[in-house]
Amino acid sequence: MTDTSGDGRELGRRPTLVIVDDSDEVRSIVRAVLESSGLFEVVGEGADGAEAIAHAYRLQPDLLLLDTSMPTMDGLEALPAILTLSPQTRVVIYTGFEERGLADRAREYGAADFIEKSIPIRDLPDRLWRVVGGTEPAPSSPPSRSALRVVGDADQHAPHVAAEQQVLDEHLERFREVFEQAAIGMATLTLNGSVVRANNALAAMMDCDAVELVGVDYGVLMRGHGDLLDDGLASVVELGRDLVSFEHPLPVGSDPGTVRVTLAPVRDSKAQPLYVFAQVEDISAQRRAEDELRRSEERFRLLVTAVRDYAIFMLDPSGHVMSWNAGARRIKQYTARDIIGQHFRVFYPPEDQAALHPEHNLEVALREGSYAEEGWRVRRDGTRFWASVVITAVHDATGRHIGFTKVTRDQTEQQQATEQRAHLLAVTAHELRSPAAAIDGAASLLAEGWDRLDDARRTRLLGAISASAHRLHRLATDLSTAARLQSDTLALEREDVSLARLLSSAVERAQAADPSVDVDVAADDVTFSGDPARLGQAIDNLLDNAVRHGRTPVAVSGTATDGRVRISVHDAGGGVTDELARRLFERFAAGSDGGTGLGLYLVREIARRHGGEASYEDPATFVIDLPS
């Protein structure tokens, strides 16, 4: 038949289609569903943008289903070349990113449609048919039994699916809140560095709207330092590193600032990177302060005796201390009488002294004019602190070398904050991976073998999905609350709270997540003023801590006496060491053996926002004390 339809496709011929996605599993499932529908002829597959271009040129397909985040070349990069080499091909972006800006950018580049991978897979053939067939309904061609095993007989189990989807949707919404409200810049990048999502803090640094960053290669924002991004992505994608950091100047302003970028991959259940999360922190103030100190010897002379935030002093050409300021005394704990005349190597740890690191620093400063580094230094009492150090060679008017100026700043808190952020990124990625893998595995077993599973096995698998989704929901809640505490935007919504109902609800949630949990609950029948959602979150964290790190049975009690409400959670375990007990409620203190280290910190902060306090009592008892 030679007649053609309105879109140029020959009548009686199935549209040809190419699938491009870096996931073998995704390509296999999509191909099975599309071929089983009887609507399309799949003529090729590819794993990245370069293969998509080659297939478009060689096969000239009617449709090309194109992923966004892929190695070598991502989908948005390849899209213009595909349409140039095969103008009649209709390209449909098929992506896991749900971002309005990304969809708009894809259509600007010529995409015929933008489909999110979150849609039911069985709806995909009809959605693609509308792309090539206009508004005509798809011919009736039900999927084969093998395809049904892929998409699942989900209708009869819709209540379970809907409930789990609601939990996952809430988790996604809370993650978006954390992302958008963060005070530092954040972006999600494809494996090749294209921005698919950016928050307002990053847009403010770049002097634009967040939507304008979508689809932009982050490397073009780095003012000629794009090779740093390429090296960082290669370390993450090819070498498997979990964290990579680098710095670059901002692309705006005649005197641009500097930002530090930290890259962390988000991986699938097989540890393969899906995309890259970027944290962008403006460090301009720190860099400009150090540059100003190096530039201005006169300002140094004026401030040297009064400045308390910096240790500023002079060394003779061989490294002996010649002068001492108030900041040096505060930071290093030596008086001028104690230290003047001693060699400055006493400020370095023994291992650095043995390696002649102090002498090396002076050699470099003399040769290069100055030397800067960050590292551990030692106070007079033997304690260590993280120092930012600048050593500058000083010459007189004739050019004769007369000594060195040394500027030291205590950066311990900043270093700890950086380590905590890196720790949170790494631990959160780990905490997300386990429940995500559990959901993926259980869902696959249900989808592929529902008819072969007995009711008990199905119930266990659905329970595993529910428990993992509950864990994701709690993680997102804790991250959102921590972000609000950090930005001081956490507000309480007070109302009358039934103590008995508050505790029984928390126990019900714990047992819904894990029916095997053995919890006894006893509470006085009293009512007090508080935020039930935040208090419930605190009790959930204490129960989770008892189940994960203690031993059952767990007992929860609530009593009211003398105008106070006391809530305690006790487990049968041996408790914690005295050293850990002193810092249990500090942020990240309890995260070394699993978890983010935020749970107990949030318990304490929620209690304090209510005018109360959280504490630990030996053995293995956590207490929240509140005013009633």
XYZ file of C-alpha atoms in Angstrom:
628
model
C 0.000 0.000 0.000
C 1.457 3.363 -0.976
C -1.086 5.734 0.572
C 0.225 7.568 3.584
C -1.378 8.906 6.751
C -1.497 12.589 7.567
C 1.870 12.469 9.292
C 3.686 10.945 6.302
C 3.730 7.361 7.629
C 2.737 4.644 5.175
C -0.626 3.087 5.978
C -0.465 -0.563 6.922
C 3.140 -0.295 8.171
C 3.985 -0.328 11.865
C 6.034 2.727 12.923
C 9.719 1.932 13.403
C 11.257 2.804 16.745
C 14.726 3.030 18.362
C 15.193 2.824 22.167
C 18.179 4.655 23.730
C 18.856 4.263 27.459
C 22.046 3.396 29.359
C 20.146 0.838 31.493
C 19.977 -2.643 29.932
C 17.007 -3.486 32.161
C 15.023 -0.417 31.101
C 15.640 -1.115 27.406
C 14.653 -4.770 27.824
C 11.388 -3.991 29.630
C 10.394 -1.149 27.290
C 11.156 -3.259 24.213
C 9.082 -6.186 25.544
C 6.094 -3.954 26.260
C 6.232 -2.098 22.931
C 6.687 -5.249 20.834
C 3.930 -7.038 22.745
C 1.559 -4.161 22.030
C 1.794 -4.943 18.305
C 1.909 -1.219 17.499
C 5.602 -0.704 16.795
C 8.595 -2.354 15.171
C 11.681 -1.886 17.371
C 14.592 -1.645 14.899
C 17.470 -0.684 17.176
C 18.800 0.026 20.681
C 21.516 2.307 22.043
C 23.152 3.149 25.380
C 24.165 6.810 24.933
C 23.664 9.933 22.845
C 26.395 9.047 20.345
C 24.686 5.736 19.524
C 21.343 7.574 19.253
C 22.809 9.858 16.558
C 24.268 6.897 14.668
C 20.977 4.949 14.735
C 18.989 8.014 13.653
C 21.246 8.517 10.624
C 21.433 4.832 9.629
C 17.880 3.648 10.408
C 15.823 6.846 9.897
C 13.183 5.589 12.404
C 9.723 7.079 12.830
C 10.259 7.352 16.607
C 13.302 7.543 18.880
C 12.773 7.070 22.634
C 15.647 8.969 24.312
C 16.878 9.013 27.933
C 18.521 12.159 29.385
C 21.320 11.120 31.776
C 23.769 8.789 29.968
C 27.563 8.424 29.821
C 29.625 9.836 26.916
C 26.782 12.056 25.621
C 23.416 12.728 27.259
C 20.065 12.989 25.527
C 19.736 16.777 25.365
C 23.207 17.066 23.822
C 22.344 14.532 21.142
C 18.849 15.825 20.309
C 19.760 18.613 17.799
C 22.091 16.301 15.849
C 19.445 13.558 15.703
C 16.861 15.906 14.196
C 19.410 17.316 11.749
C 20.403 13.881 10.414
C 16.872 12.462 10.471
C 14.326 15.300 10.250
C 11.309 13.004 9.959
C 12.156 11.185 13.219
C 10.015 12.174 16.167
C 12.132 12.178 19.322
C 10.424 11.476 22.653
C 12.383 12.214 25.821
C 11.858 9.367 28.332
C 13.406 10.390 31.660
C 13.369 9.862 35.390
C 13.639 13.611 36.047
C 10.316 15.307 36.830
C 11.195 18.929 36.146
C 9.099 21.493 34.242
C 12.183 23.388 33.079
C 13.698 20.213 31.630
C 10.535 19.448 29.675
C 10.412 23.002 28.297
C 14.072 22.852 27.268
C 13.580 19.481 25.547
C 10.687 20.850 23.504
C 12.711 23.932 22.609
C 15.326 21.580 21.165
C 12.661 19.847 19.066
C 11.404 16.925 21.168
C 7.938 15.744 20.143
C 6.983 14.722 23.679
C 8.393 14.477 27.218
C 7.446 11.343 29.158
C 8.410 10.694 32.781
C 9.435 7.150 33.702
C 7.044 7.310 36.634
C 4.039 6.706 34.317
C 2.714 3.104 34.282
C 4.764 1.156 31.724
C 1.622 -0.317 30.172
C 0.489 3.209 29.231
C 3.664 3.837 27.208
C 2.555 2.223 23.865
C -0.619 4.316 23.692
C 1.318 7.495 24.622
C 3.824 6.857 21.821
C 1.068 5.947 19.387
C -0.463 9.383 19.884
C 2.886 10.928 18.938
C 2.900 9.226 15.507
C -0.833 8.831 14.995
C -2.273 12.113 16.150
C -5.579 11.813 17.972
C -6.539 8.488 16.403
C -7.029 5.725 18.971
C -4.454 2.947 18.956
C -5.531 -0.275 17.180
C -6.765 -2.962 19.569
C -3.854 -5.297 20.210
C -3.685 -6.459 23.817
C -0.258 -7.253 25.271
C 0.844 -10.861 25.425
C 0.983 -12.817 28.661
C 4.745 -12.240 28.906
C 4.190 -8.495 28.732
C 1.520 -8.746 31.398
C 4.088 -10.293 33.679
C 6.228 -7.202 33.109
C 3.537 -4.625 33.758
C 1.827 -6.760 36.391
C -1.839 -7.520 37.108
C -1.897 -4.398 39.228
C -5.576 -3.465 38.987
C -6.743 -6.025 41.540
C -4.029 -4.829 43.923
C -4.636 -1.114 43.360
C -5.133 -0.264 47.075
C -1.631 -1.559 47.898
C -0.091 0.226 44.907
C -1.911 3.487 45.635
C -0.877 3.442 49.305
C 2.766 2.818 48.518
C 2.742 5.431 45.759
C 1.327 7.980 48.209
C 4.164 7.297 50.672
C 6.784 7.602 47.923
C 5.165 10.797 46.638
C 5.328 12.290 50.147
C 9.019 11.318 50.353
C 9.706 13.003 47.016
C 7.853 16.157 48.081
C 9.842 16.396 51.332
C 13.096 15.917 49.423
C 12.065 18.763 47.128
C 11.438 20.975 50.168
C 14.945 20.278 51.487
C 16.400 20.897 48.029
C 14.583 24.181 47.397
C 14.966 25.647 50.898
C 18.676 24.911 51.235
C 20.821 27.977 51.869
C 23.632 26.599 49.712
C 23.490 25.964 45.980
C 22.300 22.534 44.845
C 21.896 20.984 41.407
C 21.195 17.630 39.832
C 23.427 16.899 36.821
C 23.412 14.251 34.151
C 26.483 12.047 33.975
C 27.870 14.492 31.394
C 27.282 17.594 33.488
C 24.042 19.027 32.079
C 21.815 20.655 34.707
C 18.399 19.015 35.037
C 17.403 20.669 38.315
C 18.755 23.662 40.232
C 17.617 25.375 43.431
C 17.137 29.080 44.040
C 20.376 29.468 46.034
C 22.431 28.288 43.047
C 20.435 30.486 40.662
C 21.162 33.508 42.877
C 24.914 32.788 42.654
C 24.653 32.627 38.871
C 22.444 35.768 38.719
C 19.556 34.087 36.893
C 16.348 32.153 37.495
C 16.588 28.461 38.366
C 14.666 27.450 35.235
C 17.289 29.181 33.052
C 19.945 26.738 34.302
C 18.034 23.638 33.165
C 19.707 22.058 30.143
C 22.889 24.128 30.548
C 26.247 22.320 30.702
C 27.557 23.307 34.152
C 31.049 23.514 32.658
C 30.157 26.681 30.711
C 29.424 28.401 34.054
C 32.974 27.834 35.307
C 34.765 30.653 33.466
C 37.241 28.516 31.560
C 37.635 25.844 34.249
C 35.328 23.234 32.695
C 38.137 20.672 32.724
C 37.741 20.490 36.512
C 34.125 19.373 36.038
C 35.144 16.810 33.396
C 37.794 15.372 35.717
C 35.346 15.297 38.631
C 32.632 13.510 36.621
C 35.194 11.008 35.329
C 36.270 10.269 38.913
C 32.651 9.649 39.927
C 31.410 7.755 36.847
C 34.538 5.867 35.722
C 36.604 5.503 38.906
C 33.672 5.002 41.293
C 34.544 7.758 43.787
C 31.736 8.826 46.135
C 32.833 12.453 46.681
C 34.813 14.875 44.521
C 35.442 18.576 45.264
C 36.908 21.448 43.277
C 36.715 25.248 43.152
C 35.994 27.693 40.343
C 35.209 31.406 39.901
C 31.620 32.563 39.540
C 30.663 33.524 35.967
C 29.162 36.925 36.887
C 30.652 40.269 37.947
C 33.862 42.081 37.080
C 35.440 40.744 40.298
C 33.871 37.278 40.482
C 33.719 35.293 43.680
C 34.745 31.685 44.178
C 32.641 28.616 44.874
C 33.513 25.139 46.081
C 31.657 22.337 44.280
C 31.170 18.880 45.838
C 29.940 16.098 43.541
C 28.249 12.929 44.876
C 26.776 10.203 42.620
C 23.276 8.827 43.089
C 23.470 5.140 42.250
C 20.959 2.407 41.464
C 20.637 -0.885 43.330
C 23.590 -2.248 41.319
C 25.812 0.698 42.364
C 25.757 2.149 38.855
C 25.571 5.980 38.741
C 22.240 7.368 37.533
C 23.033 11.056 37.901
C 25.213 13.355 40.003
C 24.229 15.610 42.912
C 26.228 18.845 43.140
C 26.560 21.057 46.233
C 27.864 24.545 45.436
C 29.108 26.698 48.327
C 30.150 30.346 47.975
C 33.597 30.722 49.621
C 34.300 34.174 48.167
C 34.544 35.905 51.539
C 37.223 33.519 52.804
C 39.292 33.777 49.613
C 39.058 37.573 49.466
C 40.097 37.901 53.111
C 43.212 35.810 52.515
C 44.064 37.693 49.319
C 43.670 41.003 51.112
C 46.053 39.903 53.866
C 48.673 38.868 51.314
C 48.333 42.094 49.300
C 48.517 44.654 52.064
C 51.617 44.708 54.247
C 50.609 48.103 55.590
C 47.242 46.842 56.762
C 49.068 43.944 58.351
C 51.205 46.351 60.388
C 48.149 48.299 61.566
C 46.180 45.242 62.619
C 48.925 42.938 63.829
C 48.752 43.843 67.520
C 44.952 44.067 67.838
C 43.460 41.339 65.646
C 42.116 38.407 67.675
C 40.688 36.178 64.920
C 44.081 35.662 63.281
C 47.466 34.675 64.711
C 49.788 37.182 62.992
C 53.495 37.193 63.748
C 56.954 37.599 62.233
C 59.675 34.970 61.757
C 63.351 35.611 61.161
C 64.938 34.087 57.996
C 65.609 30.791 59.811
C 62.059 30.470 61.244
C 62.356 31.788 64.806
C 59.443 33.836 66.220
C 60.171 37.585 66.331
C 56.750 39.118 67.178
C 53.395 37.973 68.623
C 49.864 39.405 68.513
C 46.692 38.957 70.576
C 45.218 36.522 68.057
C 48.312 34.335 68.243
C 48.089 34.236 72.017
C 44.394 33.324 71.909
C 44.713 30.639 69.223
C 48.062 29.061 70.143
C 47.949 29.731 73.949
C 51.567 31.012 74.176
C 52.391 34.420 75.670
C 54.928 36.587 73.840
C 57.484 35.922 76.611
C 57.008 32.140 76.224
C 57.364 31.924 72.449
C 59.556 34.739 71.067
C 62.932 33.265 70.120
C 61.624 29.701 69.669
C 61.494 28.019 66.257
C 57.987 27.957 64.777
C 58.179 24.165 64.266
C 56.689 23.823 67.795
C 53.274 24.664 66.251
C 53.361 21.538 64.035
C 52.438 17.927 64.973
C 55.386 15.609 65.705
C 55.005 13.752 62.394
C 55.252 17.015 60.442
C 58.300 18.069 62.445
C 59.990 14.738 61.710
C 59.286 15.209 57.981
C 60.768 18.745 58.106
C 57.450 20.138 56.875
C 57.903 23.544 58.632
C 61.270 24.078 56.938
C 59.797 23.023 53.599
C 57.040 25.650 53.967
C 59.625 28.402 54.457
C 61.587 27.202 51.423
C 58.509 27.362 49.213
C 57.473 30.787 50.579
C 60.955 32.166 49.885
C 61.050 30.677 46.388
C 57.470 31.526 45.347
C 56.941 34.652 47.462
C 54.231 33.068 49.606
C 52.893 29.702 50.710
C 49.350 28.786 51.762
C 47.893 25.564 53.111
C 45.365 24.094 55.503
C 46.332 21.441 58.052
C 46.593 20.390 61.677
C 48.495 22.577 64.144
C 49.226 22.115 67.866
C 48.400 24.443 70.772
C 50.593 24.821 73.832
C 48.434 22.346 75.793
C 48.936 19.691 73.085
C 45.432 19.884 71.551
C 45.160 20.117 67.781
C 43.174 22.549 65.634
C 42.602 22.859 61.881
C 44.450 25.924 60.622
C 44.388 28.004 57.463
C 47.947 29.284 57.087
C 49.626 31.890 54.870
C 53.418 32.425 55.034
C 54.830 35.399 53.080
C 58.500 36.165 52.476
C 59.425 39.732 53.503
C 62.201 41.749 51.820
C 63.525 45.199 52.640
C 63.795 48.119 50.212
C 67.043 46.745 48.770
C 65.509 43.319 48.102
C 67.307 41.575 50.971
C 65.338 38.781 52.611
C 64.654 39.752 56.238
C 62.128 37.118 57.348
C 58.532 35.940 56.970
C 55.065 37.012 58.034
C 52.830 34.176 59.169
C 49.042 34.429 59.338
C 47.086 31.582 60.945
C 43.343 31.238 61.381
C 41.568 28.574 63.414
C 39.281 26.838 60.881
C 38.313 23.902 63.081
C 34.582 24.690 63.067
C 34.542 25.243 59.303
C 36.453 21.993 58.728
C 34.026 20.107 60.952
C 31.095 21.652 59.069
C 32.622 20.573 55.744
C 33.225 17.062 57.063
C 29.682 16.923 58.423
C 28.218 17.948 55.061
C 30.338 15.342 53.288
C 29.324 12.784 55.928
C 25.645 13.632 55.482
C 25.889 13.266 51.686
C 27.652 9.928 51.916
C 25.470 8.497 54.703
C 22.223 9.716 53.137
C 23.191 8.085 49.839
C 23.878 4.864 51.789
C 20.621 5.091 53.738
C 18.626 5.635 50.528
C 20.298 2.739 48.732
C 19.124 -0.068 51.052
C 15.357 0.668 51.096
C 15.433 1.557 47.403
C 17.058 -1.804 46.634
C 14.517 -3.580 48.837
C 11.596 -1.899 47.072
C 13.121 -2.642 43.676
C 13.726 -6.301 44.499
C 10.339 -6.921 46.074
C 8.471 -5.106 43.297
C 10.337 -7.102 40.639
C 9.471 -10.403 42.334
C 5.813 -9.412 42.581
C 5.654 -8.171 39.006
C 7.404 -11.161 37.461
C 6.012 -13.982 39.567
C 2.722 -12.937 41.167
C 0.914 -16.078 40.032
C 3.680 -18.328 41.370
C 3.745 -16.776 44.847
C 1.493 -17.911 47.678
C -0.420 -15.401 49.807
C 2.120 -15.506 52.646
C 5.029 -14.731 50.317
C 3.094 -11.908 48.644
C 2.261 -10.442 52.040
C 5.910 -10.562 53.109
C 7.040 -8.844 49.897
C 4.386 -6.142 50.194
C 5.405 -5.728 53.821
C 9.013 -5.263 52.756
C 7.951 -2.536 50.311
C 5.872 -0.840 53.008
C 8.699 -0.988 55.568
C 11.248 0.389 53.105
C 8.901 3.171 52.038
C 8.312 4.000 55.718
C 12.084 4.196 56.203
C 12.421 6.545 53.218
C 9.577 8.671 54.555
C 11.257 8.975 57.971
C 14.604 9.824 56.401
C 13.032 12.580 54.299
C 11.190 13.937 57.362
C 14.402 14.041 59.415
C 16.331 15.764 56.591
C 13.569 18.343 56.137
C 13.392 19.051 59.872
C 17.185 19.347 60.135
C 17.196 21.824 57.260
C 14.478 23.898 58.942
C 16.422 23.875 62.197
C 19.566 24.952 60.347
C 17.724 27.862 58.723
C 15.736 28.579 61.925
C 12.407 28.168 60.104
C 11.005 25.297 62.169
C 7.682 26.464 63.627
C 5.489 24.550 66.085
C 1.745 24.149 65.532
C 0.502 23.723 69.075
C -2.761 22.100 70.062
C -4.126 19.925 72.874
C -2.292 16.587 72.761
C -3.485 13.355 74.391
C -0.425 11.701 75.934
C -1.906 8.211 75.634
C -2.901 8.695 71.990
C 0.488 10.250 71.142
C 2.361 7.189 72.413
C -0.034 4.557 71.044
C 0.091 6.153 67.579
C 3.887 6.021 67.591
C 3.815 2.339 68.577
C 1.274 1.604 65.817
C 3.566 3.235 63.243
C 6.549 1.212 64.448
C 4.613 -2.055 64.291
C 3.173 -1.190 60.874
C 6.716 -0.806 59.575
C 7.859 -4.037 61.280
C 5.111 -6.306 62.708
C 7.741 -8.286 64.622
C 8.561 -5.323 66.878
C 7.604 -6.065 70.501
C 6.616 -2.802 72.236
C 4.789 -2.336 75.569
C 3.087 1.012 76.082
C 1.653 2.617 79.226
C 0.550 6.239 79.575
C -1.423 8.490 81.928
C -4.714 9.763 80.550
C -3.706 13.452 80.393
C -3.734 16.259 77.832
C -1.013 18.882 77.341
C -0.062 21.596 74.839
C 2.332 20.682 72.021
C 2.848 20.005 68.328
C 1.642 16.392 67.855
C 3.433 15.958 64.513
C 6.840 17.046 65.812
C 6.475 15.157 69.088
C 5.402 12.073 67.140
C 8.531 12.438 64.992
C 10.704 12.561 68.118
C 9.092 9.428 69.610
C 9.366 7.641 66.224
C 13.116 8.355 66.256
C 13.504 6.990 69.792
C 11.576 3.820 68.889
C 13.620 3.366 65.706
C 16.815 3.842 67.726
C 15.717 1.241 70.279
C 14.752 -1.321 67.603
C 17.822 -0.830 65.401
C 20.506 -0.431 68.089
C 18.989 -1.945 71.214
C 17.201 -5.187 72.047
C 13.529 -6.089 72.348
C 11.251 -5.938 74.188
C 10.878 -2.156 74.078
C 8.816 -0.273 76.673
C 7.268 3.179 76.124
C 5.753 5.075 79.042
C 4.254 8.506 79.649
C 3.572 10.106 83.029
C 2.415 13.533 84.196
C 3.482 14.939 87.576
C 4.081 18.387 89.066
C 3.249 20.264 85.874
C 5.629 18.151 83.747
C 5.168 15.380 81.188
C 7.802 12.639 81.086
C 8.054 10.291 78.083
C 10.561 7.441 78.245
C 11.631 4.725 75.791
C 13.516 1.767 77.257
C 14.963 -1.332 75.575
C 16.511 -4.506 76.962
C 19.977 -3.838 75.539
C 23.143 -2.977 77.400
C 23.018 0.766 76.679
C 25.923 2.855 75.433
C 29.404 3.694 76.661
C 29.937 6.648 79.005
C 31.963 8.435 76.320
C 29.164 8.147 73.721
C 26.458 8.979 76.281
C 27.988 12.440 76.772
C 27.473 13.350 73.124
C 24.516 11.185 72.050
C 22.319 14.131 71.142
C 24.931 16.020 69.115
C 24.424 16.172 65.356
C 26.046 13.164 63.598
C 27.460 11.856 66.900
C 25.501 8.587 66.754
C 25.787 7.929 63.020
C 28.995 5.926 62.929
C 27.334 2.490 63.159
C 24.407 3.079 60.810
C 21.856 5.856 60.253
C 22.406 9.508 59.479
C 23.231 10.581 63.045
C 20.331 13.069 62.941
C 17.634 11.127 64.833
C 18.641 11.801 68.439
C 19.778 15.334 67.560
C 16.254 16.062 66.282
C 14.720 14.523 69.428
C 16.646 16.991 71.585
C 15.889 20.013 69.377
C 12.155 19.203 69.194
C 12.063 18.843 72.987
C 13.862 22.171 73.444
C 11.483 23.927 71.016
C 8.706 22.812 73.377
C 10.545 24.258 76.377
C 11.753 20.841 77.521
C 14.827 18.639 77.263
C 15.923 15.172 76.090
C 18.331 12.995 78.075
C 19.782 9.499 78.395
C 19.513 7.446 81.573
C 21.438 4.249 82.172
C 20.583 1.553 81.317
C 19.238 2.035 77.791
C 16.540 4.615 78.576
C 15.850 7.803 76.636
C 13.683 10.495 78.248
C 11.795 13.511 76.902
C 10.803 15.941 79.656
C 8.207 18.600 78.715
C 6.177 21.283 80.489
C 2.500 20.326 80.567
